[in-house]
C-alpha cells in the first residue's frame, strides 16, 4: 500500500487538480461487514475549491478496475448538507463512524489515527465555511479542543484558504510560486544539464539572502527597542483603566442588589393586589350565586298554587332556589359560616315549599278522581261503547309539570308518594271505566248479533258430523264450514255476524288506544319519566308465541337499551300497569267472548290485533305490551281453531249406504280458504295462515285416501279422482302461491286415478279377441316371425275369423251400454266428471282396436280380415250412449 503523502499527491494530481479543487483530508474506508481489498480501495476525501467563494465538499473515491492505479469519483456531497458526524465511541479507539447527509452512511476506517484526522478536518471546514453547523457526536474532545485552539490563535493557517498546514504532510505550490520557480530556472540555463552547478548557485543566492536578512534585523534594532517601550507604556495605562473599571464594578454591584430588592418588593405588591382582586371577584360571584330574590322567597312561603299565574310564579321561585342550592362553588368556600347558614336557610325554604306543594297536589289528585268517577256514573249507559276522554284532567294538571320536576329532585320521597296517590286515585277510576266499557261492548255486540249468551248456536270449525262438534273443548258449536246444502242456508248469516264482530272489535281497540296512549304520554311528561321502546319484554312475549307455533311474530326494531334506560322504561310500564290493572284481563276476557261466539272470530282478531300491535310498538307504550300479550292468546286460539279443523277431518266417517261423491271436508276447506283469504288480505300475519293451509291440506290429502279405501259403495279410484279434481279446482281458483306444490300434487293424483279407473273398469271389452292376440304376441316373442304366425293351427286365419264373428257391432254396443250404466252409478253429479271418464274410456277402446288392426296387418298380410265395426262405428256408439245419459 502506498504511503499517505504519496497517495494524497496522486489523488490531488489525478482527481482534484483537473476540477480546480484542493485535497485537505483523506481516510481509507470500507463498508461494515466487508473485507479490505487493495485492488478495490475506497477513500473519503475532503476538498475545498481554489476559487472564491470557497466551497468544501466530501467525495467517495474508488480505485478503478483497469489495473493502472487510476482513481475515479463515485459519490459527491456538499459539506453544507452534512447533518451529523457520529464517531461511535469517544472514550475508546474504534474504526467505525457515520456520516449523515440525505441518509446515513456507515464506514470503517483503515486506522483510528486516520479516522480522527479526517473528523478533525471536517470539524475545521465546518467551523470555517458552513453556516448551519452539523452535530459531532461521540468524538474525542481533544480533537475539537485542539481545533478550536488553532482557530482562536489563527496559527499555521494559510491566509488564502485557512487550512491547517501543520497537520498536512503536503501542500501544493500556488500559481505565483510556480511562475517564480519557472522564472528562476529560466535564468539558469544549466539547471537541467548541471544539477550541481544549479544547487551551488542556489546556495550562493541563499547566503546572500541570509546576509541581507541579518543586516535588516541589525538595522531595525532601534525600532524594536522603541516598540518595546511603547508596549510598556500601554501596559501601564491598561492597568490604570482596569483599576477604575473594578471600582465602577463594585459600585454597580451595590446598585444591582438594591434594584433586585426593589424588584422583589414590587412583585409582592403585585401579588397582593391580584389576590385582593380575585378575592373580591370570588366574593361577588358567591354572593351572586346565593342571592335569592325577596319576591321568590315570598312565593315559596305563601304563593298561590291554584291559579295559572301563581303556579308560574311559584315555579320560577322554585327553579331560582334550586339554582342557588346547586351553585358550583369551591369546596373550601362551603366551610364558611355564612355559606353554611345560607344553605340551611335554603333547605328550610325547600322543605316548606315541597310539603306545601305535595299537600296541594295530593288533594287535587283525590278530588279529580272523585269528580271523574261521578261523571262516569252519569254518562255511561249500555247504549254507548266509548271511553271517556281525560283531556280536562290532564289540562288542569299540566301546569304543575315543572314543579313536579323540581319536587323530584328536591324531595324524592314526597314525589314517590304523590305518584302513589295519583296511581291509587286514578286506578279505581280506570278499573271501573274499563270494566264498564267491555261489559257494554259485550252487551251491544250480543244485541247486534241477535244471539243469546247461553247455548250459543253460531259458527265453529271445520267439523262435519254432529258427533264431532261437541268434542271441541266442550263448546256448544255447530260446523262453521259445512256441506253445500247447509252452507247455502246459513253461510250468509255467518258472514254478516263475523263482519259485524270484526268491525266491533276494531272499534274496541280504537277506543282503547287513545285513552291509554294519552294517559301514558301525560304520565311521562308530568312525572318526567323516560320512554324508550322495550326490547326485552316485547321480544319475550313474541318468543313465547314462537314456542307454541313458530308464527313469525313481530320483532322489536328498537336499539339496544342501556341499564338506566331499561330501568326508566320499566318504571313507565309499572306505573301504567298500576293505573290500568284490569285492562289486560278484560281484553283477554273479551277475546275469549268473541272466540265463544264464533271460533272463526279468532282469524279476525288475529289480524286486527296484529295491526294495532304494530301501530303501538313504535311508541314503546304499555299498551303495545298489553296488546302483544293478547296477541299471543289470540294466536293460541287460532292454532286451536286450526287443530280443531284437523281433528274434525280426521274423525269424519262416510255414510255407507250412499255413494261418496265430494267429501264434505273438501267443501269445508274451500269455504274456509275463501273466508281466510278475505280476512288475511294484505295482513302481516299471512305466514300464520299459510302454515295453517299447509297443515290442513296435508291432513285432507291423507283423509281422502282413508275415506276412499274404507267406502263400501264407491270405488277407491272414483273417490280419489273426484275429490282431488275438486281440490285442484279450488286451489287453482284461490291462486295461493304457498300451495303451488299441493296444487300440482292434487292434479297428479287426479290424473293417476282417472287412468286407473278407466283401465280397471273398461278392462278388455272383447276378452276372447284380446286372448287370441295375446297368444300371437307370445309366439312372436318366442321367436316366430309375424308373417309365419298364421301357419300355426291355433292362430290360423280361420280361427281369427271365428273369434271376430263373436264380436259383432251390436254386441259391442250392448257391452258399452252396460259399462256406461256402471260408470254413471259411480260418478256424482256435483263434480260432473262422467263425460271426462267416458271420453277417456272411448280413447282406451279405440287404442285397443288400433292395436288389433296393426297385429292383423302384420301377421295376416293380404288376408283382408278385419273387425265387423270400424273406428267411426266406435265413436258413434260412445256418442249415442253418452247422449242417452
XYZ file of N, CA, C and O in Angstrom, residues 485-596:
448
model
N -125.267 -28.006 1.121
C -126.676 -27.771 1.432
C -126.833 -26.884 2.648
O -127.577 -25.905 2.637
N -126.091 -27.201 3.729
C -126.205 -26.396 4.939
C -125.602 -25.024 4.743
O -126.078 -24.046 5.301
N -124.546 -24.963 3.952
C -123.871 -23.669 3.735
C -124.778 -22.674 3.023
O -124.783 -21.478 3.321
N -125.591 -23.167 2.122
C -126.452 -22.276 1.359
C -127.475 -21.594 2.246
O -127.917 -20.496 1.949
N -127.827 -22.233 3.353
C -128.859 -21.661 4.213
C -128.296 -20.815 5.340
O -128.954 -19.927 5.842
N -127.065 -21.090 5.783
C -126.526 -20.402 6.968
C -125.283 -19.567 6.670
O -124.886 -18.771 7.499
N -124.637 -19.763 5.522
C -123.363 -19.098 5.265
C -123.471 -17.585 5.294
O -122.649 -16.901 5.883
N -124.520 -17.029 4.626
C -124.620 -15.579 4.563
C -124.831 -14.976 5.952
O -124.300 -13.916 6.271
N -125.627 -15.668 6.797
C -125.845 -15.177 8.165
C -124.537 -15.147 8.941
O -124.238 -14.185 9.653
N -123.739 -16.203 8.796
C -122.455 -16.257 9.488
C -121.524 -15.152 9.005
O -120.810 -14.520 9.802
N -121.502 -14.918 7.699
C -120.621 -13.879 7.156
C -120.976 -12.514 7.723
O -120.088 -11.724 8.085
N -122.261 -12.216 7.817
C -122.694 -10.930 8.363
C -122.298 -10.811 9.828
O -121.798 -9.787 10.281
N -122.498 -11.884 10.591
C -122.170 -11.861 12.013
C -120.672 -11.661 12.215
O -120.241 -10.874 13.073
N -119.883 -12.365 11.432
C -118.429 -12.237 11.578
C -117.956 -10.848 11.172
O -117.054 -10.272 11.797
N -118.552 -10.307 10.119
C -118.171 -8.965 9.686
C -118.511 -7.938 10.759
O -117.725 -7.025 11.043
N -119.682 -8.091 11.387
C -120.060 -7.173 12.462
C -119.099 -7.293 13.646
O -118.706 -6.294 14.245
N -118.735 -8.535 13.973
C -117.802 -8.708 15.090
C -116.444 -8.064 14.765
O -115.836 -7.421 15.618
N -115.991 -8.244 13.530
C -114.712 -7.651 13.126
C -114.756 -6.134 13.278
O -113.838 -5.516 13.826
N -115.825 -5.525 12.816
C -115.957 -4.073 12.930
C -116.025 -3.643 14.398
O -115.419 -2.652 14.802
N -116.753 -4.416 15.200
C -116.908 -4.068 16.607
C -115.585 -4.218 17.356
O -115.252 -3.400 18.219
N -114.828 -5.258 17.022
C -113.536 -5.467 17.675
C -112.578 -4.322 17.329
O -111.805 -3.854 18.187
N -112.653 -3.843 16.106
C -111.825 -2.705 15.704
C -112.215 -1.452 16.491
O -111.362 -0.668 16.915
N -113.530 -1.262 16.705
C -113.988 -0.116 17.496
C -113.448 -0.199 18.921
O -112.995 0.796 19.492
N -113.469 -1.397 19.506
C -112.990 -1.578 20.876
C -111.513 -1.203 20.970
O -111.092 -0.456 21.857
N -110.699 -1.732 20.062
C -109.267 -1.439 20.098
C -108.990 0.038 19.817
O -108.097 0.647 20.416
N -109.758 0.613 18.897
C -109.567 2.020 18.550
C -109.915 2.938 19.715
O -109.279 3.989 19.898
N -110.919 2.553 20.492
C -111.284 3.348 21.658
C -110.243 3.229 22.762
O -109.984 4.181 23.500
N -109.654 2.054 22.911
C -108.675 1.852 23.975
C -107.375 2.607 23.701
O -106.744 3.141 24.631
N -106.963 2.631 22.452
C -105.645 3.185 22.107
C -105.450 4.621 22.569
O -104.498 4.916 23.301
N -106.313 5.576 22.172
C -106.036 6.972 22.560
C -106.046 7.191 24.068
O -105.263 7.986 24.583
N -106.953 6.493 24.773
C -107.026 6.681 26.219
C -105.724 6.248 26.883
O -105.131 6.971 27.698
N -105.242 5.051 26.520
C -104.020 4.537 27.140
C -102.795 5.340 26.724
O -101.935 5.659 27.556
N -102.715 5.674 25.435
C -101.541 6.408 24.957
C -101.500 7.825 25.516
O -100.431 8.337 25.865
N -102.670 8.465 25.599
C -102.696 9.815 26.160
C -102.331 9.802 27.637
O -101.607 10.682 28.118
N -102.838 8.819 28.371
C -102.503 8.740 29.794
C -101.014 8.468 29.980
O -100.370 9.042 30.859
N -100.459 7.596 29.133
C -99.025 7.319 29.244
C -98.197 8.557 28.890
O -97.224 8.888 29.583
N -98.599 9.262 27.829
C -97.869 10.476 27.444
C -97.942 11.511 28.567
O -96.949 12.196 28.866
N -99.112 11.620 29.186
C -99.244 12.569 30.290
C -98.356 12.174 31.468
O -97.673 13.030 32.057
N -98.346 10.893 31.821
C -97.532 10.436 32.948
C -96.042 10.653 32.671
O -95.281 11.057 33.562
N -95.639 10.367 31.443
C -94.230 10.556 31.092
C -93.841 12.029 31.215
O -92.784 12.369 31.743
N -94.744 12.904 30.755
C -94.446 14.340 30.799
C -94.587 14.895 32.208
O -93.752 15.673 32.676
N -95.666 14.496 32.909
C -95.957 15.081 34.216
C -94.993 14.583 35.293
O -94.507 15.355 36.117
N -94.723 13.271 35.259
C -93.823 12.694 36.258
C -92.379 12.591 35.750
O -91.543 12.005 36.421
N -92.160 13.089 34.528
C -90.814 13.179 33.956
C -90.130 11.800 33.933
O -89.044 11.605 34.474
N -90.838 10.882 33.299
C -90.278 9.549 33.081
C -89.650 9.517 31.698
O -89.975 10.331 30.830
N -88.794 8.568 31.454
C -88.136 8.409 30.151
C -88.747 7.203 29.474
O -88.839 6.128 30.063
N -89.145 7.387 28.225
C -89.812 6.317 27.486
C -88.988 5.903 26.294
O -88.621 6.722 25.473
N -88.644 4.628 26.202
C -87.975 4.045 25.040
C -88.670 2.736 24.706
O -89.192 2.062 25.584
N -88.695 2.335 23.445
C -89.287 1.037 23.110
C -88.631 -0.077 23.903
O -87.419 -0.141 24.005
N -89.470 -0.921 24.470
C -88.951 -2.011 25.296
C -88.558 -3.185 24.433
O -89.378 -3.760 23.731
N -87.321 -3.558 24.478
C -86.818 -4.660 23.661
C -87.039 -5.992 24.360
O -87.512 -6.949 23.765
N -86.751 -6.052 25.651
C -86.730 -7.331 26.352
C -88.128 -7.933 26.488
O -88.378 -9.066 26.084
N -89.082 -7.136 27.044
C -90.393 -7.707 27.320
C -91.153 -7.990 26.038
O -91.804 -9.013 25.904
N -91.067 -7.053 25.084
C -91.825 -7.253 23.849
C -91.339 -8.488 23.101
O -92.134 -9.324 22.681
N -90.017 -8.635 22.969
C -89.491 -9.811 22.286
C -89.735 -11.070 23.109
O -89.883 -12.157 22.577
N -89.784 -10.921 24.451
C -90.074 -12.075 25.289
C -91.457 -12.621 25.016
O -91.677 -13.835 24.934
N -92.427 -11.723 24.846
C -93.777 -12.162 24.522
C -93.832 -12.833 23.160
O -94.501 -13.846 22.964
N -93.087 -12.260 22.229
C -93.076 -12.860 20.899
C -92.401 -14.228 20.912
O -92.826 -15.152 20.223
N -91.348 -14.370 21.701
C -90.673 -15.666 21.811
C -91.606 -16.701 22.414
O -91.588 -17.874 22.037
N -92.445 -16.276 23.368
C -93.395 -17.196 23.965
C -94.370 -17.694 22.913
O -94.737 -18.873 22.883
N -94.783 -16.801 22.035
C -95.680 -17.203 20.956
C -94.993 -18.167 20.000
O -95.579 -19.138 19.538
N -93.711 -17.928 19.725
C -92.980 -18.785 18.789
C -92.807 -20.191 19.342
O -92.716 -21.154 18.593
N -92.721 -20.310 20.660
C -92.556 -21.636 21.245
C -93.793 -22.486 20.990
O -93.711 -23.692 20.816
N -94.976 -21.829 21.000
C -96.199 -22.586 20.743
C -96.338 -22.941 19.263
O -96.688 -24.042 18.908
N -96.046 -21.957 18.434
C -96.158 -22.161 16.978
C -95.296 -21.123 16.341
O -95.539 -19.937 16.535
N -94.284 -21.501 15.617
C -93.323 -20.538 15.050
C -94.068 -19.599 14.126
O -94.200 -19.836 12.934
N -94.602 -18.536 14.699
C -95.576 -17.718 13.990
C -94.972 -16.527 13.283
O -95.675 -15.729 12.694
N -93.658 -16.360 13.364
C -93.069 -15.195 12.713
C -93.613 -13.902 13.274
O -93.904 -12.963 12.554
N -93.816 -13.860 14.585
C -94.430 -12.707 15.223
C -93.553 -11.482 15.108
O -92.440 -11.527 14.617
N -94.091 -10.402 15.630
C -93.409 -9.124 15.498
C -92.081 -9.166 16.232
O -91.952 -9.752 17.283
N -91.088 -8.499 15.688
C -89.788 -8.387 16.342
C -89.494 -6.923 16.557
O -89.688 -6.102 15.675
N -89.027 -6.581 17.729
C -88.755 -5.172 18.053
C -87.547 -4.677 17.280
O -86.519 -5.321 17.240
N -87.714 -3.512 16.687
C -86.609 -2.928 15.910
C -85.895 -1.825 16.697
O -85.172 -1.037 16.128
N -86.163 -1.788 17.986
C -85.536 -0.728 18.766
C -84.070 -1.028 18.991
O -83.627 -2.163 18.943
N -83.332 0.045 19.255
C -81.905 -0.108 19.513
C -81.702 -0.756 20.864
O -82.567 -0.696 21.733
N -80.563 -1.365 21.145
C -80.287 -1.924 22.471
C -80.285 -0.822 23.521
O -79.747 0.261 23.315
N -80.919 -1.100 24.655
C -81.051 -0.099 25.696
C -79.971 -0.264 26.755
O -79.549 -1.375 27.068
N -79.584 0.866 27.341
C -78.663 0.806 28.466
C -79.422 0.388 29.721
O -80.652 0.350 29.752
N -78.673 0.106 30.785
C -79.313 -0.325 32.028
C -80.218 0.765 32.573
O -81.336 0.493 33.045
N -79.787 2.037 32.521
C -80.598 3.135 33.040
C -81.882 3.289 32.241
O -82.965 3.476 32.808
N -81.797 3.172 30.905
C -82.985 3.296 30.076
C -83.973 2.178 30.347
O -85.189 2.388 30.380
N -83.469 0.963 30.538
C -84.360 -0.160 30.833
C -85.061 0.041 32.177
O -86.237 -0.279 32.333
N -84.341 0.581 33.165
C -84.955 0.818 34.463
C -86.057 1.866 34.357
O -87.150 1.703 34.914
N -85.805 2.960 33.625
C -86.809 4.001 33.452
C -87.996 3.479 32.649
O -89.144 3.796 32.945
N -87.744 2.695 31.625
C -88.825 2.139 30.831
C -89.668 1.188 31.669
O -90.887 1.130 31.552
N -89.026 0.422 32.526
C -89.746 -0.456 33.441
C -90.607 0.367 34.385
O -91.732 -0.022 34.730
N -90.121 1.534 34.788
C -90.883 2.405 35.673
C -92.158 2.895 34.981
O -93.224 2.953 35.607
N -92.044 3.213 33.683
C -93.234 3.653 32.934
C -94.268 2.535 32.884
O -95.456 2.740 33.169
N -93.821 1.340 32.508
C -94.775 0.223 32.390
C -95.376 -0.158 33.741
O -96.541 -0.533 33.833
N -94.566 -0.052 34.784
C -95.078 -0.376 36.115
C -96.189 0.595 36.515
O -97.245 0.185 37.023
N -95.969 1.864 36.260
C -96.973 2.865 36.618
C -98.245 2.674 35.794
O -99.365 2.760 36.315
N -98.083 2.386 34.498
C -99.256 2.189 33.642
C -100.019 0.933 34.025
O -101.256 0.901 33.981
N -99.308 -0.108 34.406
C -99.992 -1.333 34.830
C -100.757 -1.119 36.124
O -101.806 -1.735 36.345
N -100.259 -0.208 36.980
C -100.995 0.114 38.202
C -102.206 0.992 37.902
O -103.230 0.900 38.579
N -102.099 1.846 36.890
C -103.235 2.685 36.503
C -104.322 1.893 35.788
O -105.508 2.215 35.901
N -103.933 0.872 35.020
C -104.890 0.050 34.264
C -104.776 -1.408 34.725
O -104.366 -2.279 33.957
N -105.152 -1.713 35.971
C -104.957 -3.080 36.474
C -105.855 -4.106 35.790
O -105.509 -5.285 35.712
N -106.995 -3.656 35.273
C -107.953 -4.616 34.710
C -107.895 -4.684 33.195
O -108.633 -5.472 32.592
N -107.045 -3.872 32.566
C -107.086 -3.788 31.105
C -106.759 -5.121 30.447
O -107.521 -5.613 29.600
N -105.650 -5.732 30.807
C -105.256 -6.978 30.142
C -106.258 -8.089 30.402
O -106.622 -8.838 29.496
N -106.735 -8.171 31.661
C -107.693 -9.232 31.988
C -108.994 -9.049 31.216
O -109.556 -10.009 30.654
N -109.494 -7.812 31.167
C -110.749 -7.563 30.456
C -110.597 -7.771 28.950
O -111.504 -8.265 28.280
N -109.427 -7.387 28.421
C -109.197 -7.581 26.986
C -109.151 -9.066 26.645
O -109.741 -9.503 25.638
N -108.471 -9.848 27.476
C -108.434 -11.301 27.245
C -109.815 -11.905 27.419
O -110.184 -12.858 26.712
N -110.597 -11.376 28.355
C -111.955 -11.868 28.549
C -112.808 -11.584 27.312
O -113.603 -12.431 26.877
N -112.628 -10.416 26.730
C -113.381 -10.088 25.516
C -112.937 -10.967 24.347
O -113.753 -11.369 23.515
N -111.644 -11.264 24.280
C -111.148 -12.166 23.238
C -111.776 -13.547 23.391
O -112.215 -14.181 22.412
N -111.842 -14.029 24.639
C -112.473 -15.337 24.884
C -113.955 -15.296 24.530
O -114.512 -16.259 23.988
N -114.610 -14.156 24.834
C -116.021 -13.997 24.497
C -116.240 -14.089 22.986
O -117.145 -14.785 22.506
N -115.410 -13.366 22.229
C -115.535 -13.436 20.777
C -115.244 -14.814 20.239
O -115.874 -15.271 19.270
N -114.305 -15.522 20.868
C -113.979 -16.871 20.426
C -115.134 -17.822 20.676
O -115.378 -18.750 19.904
N -115.865 -17.592 21.774
C -117.025 -18.443 22.060
C -118.174 -18.152 21.114
O -118.939 -19.058 20.752
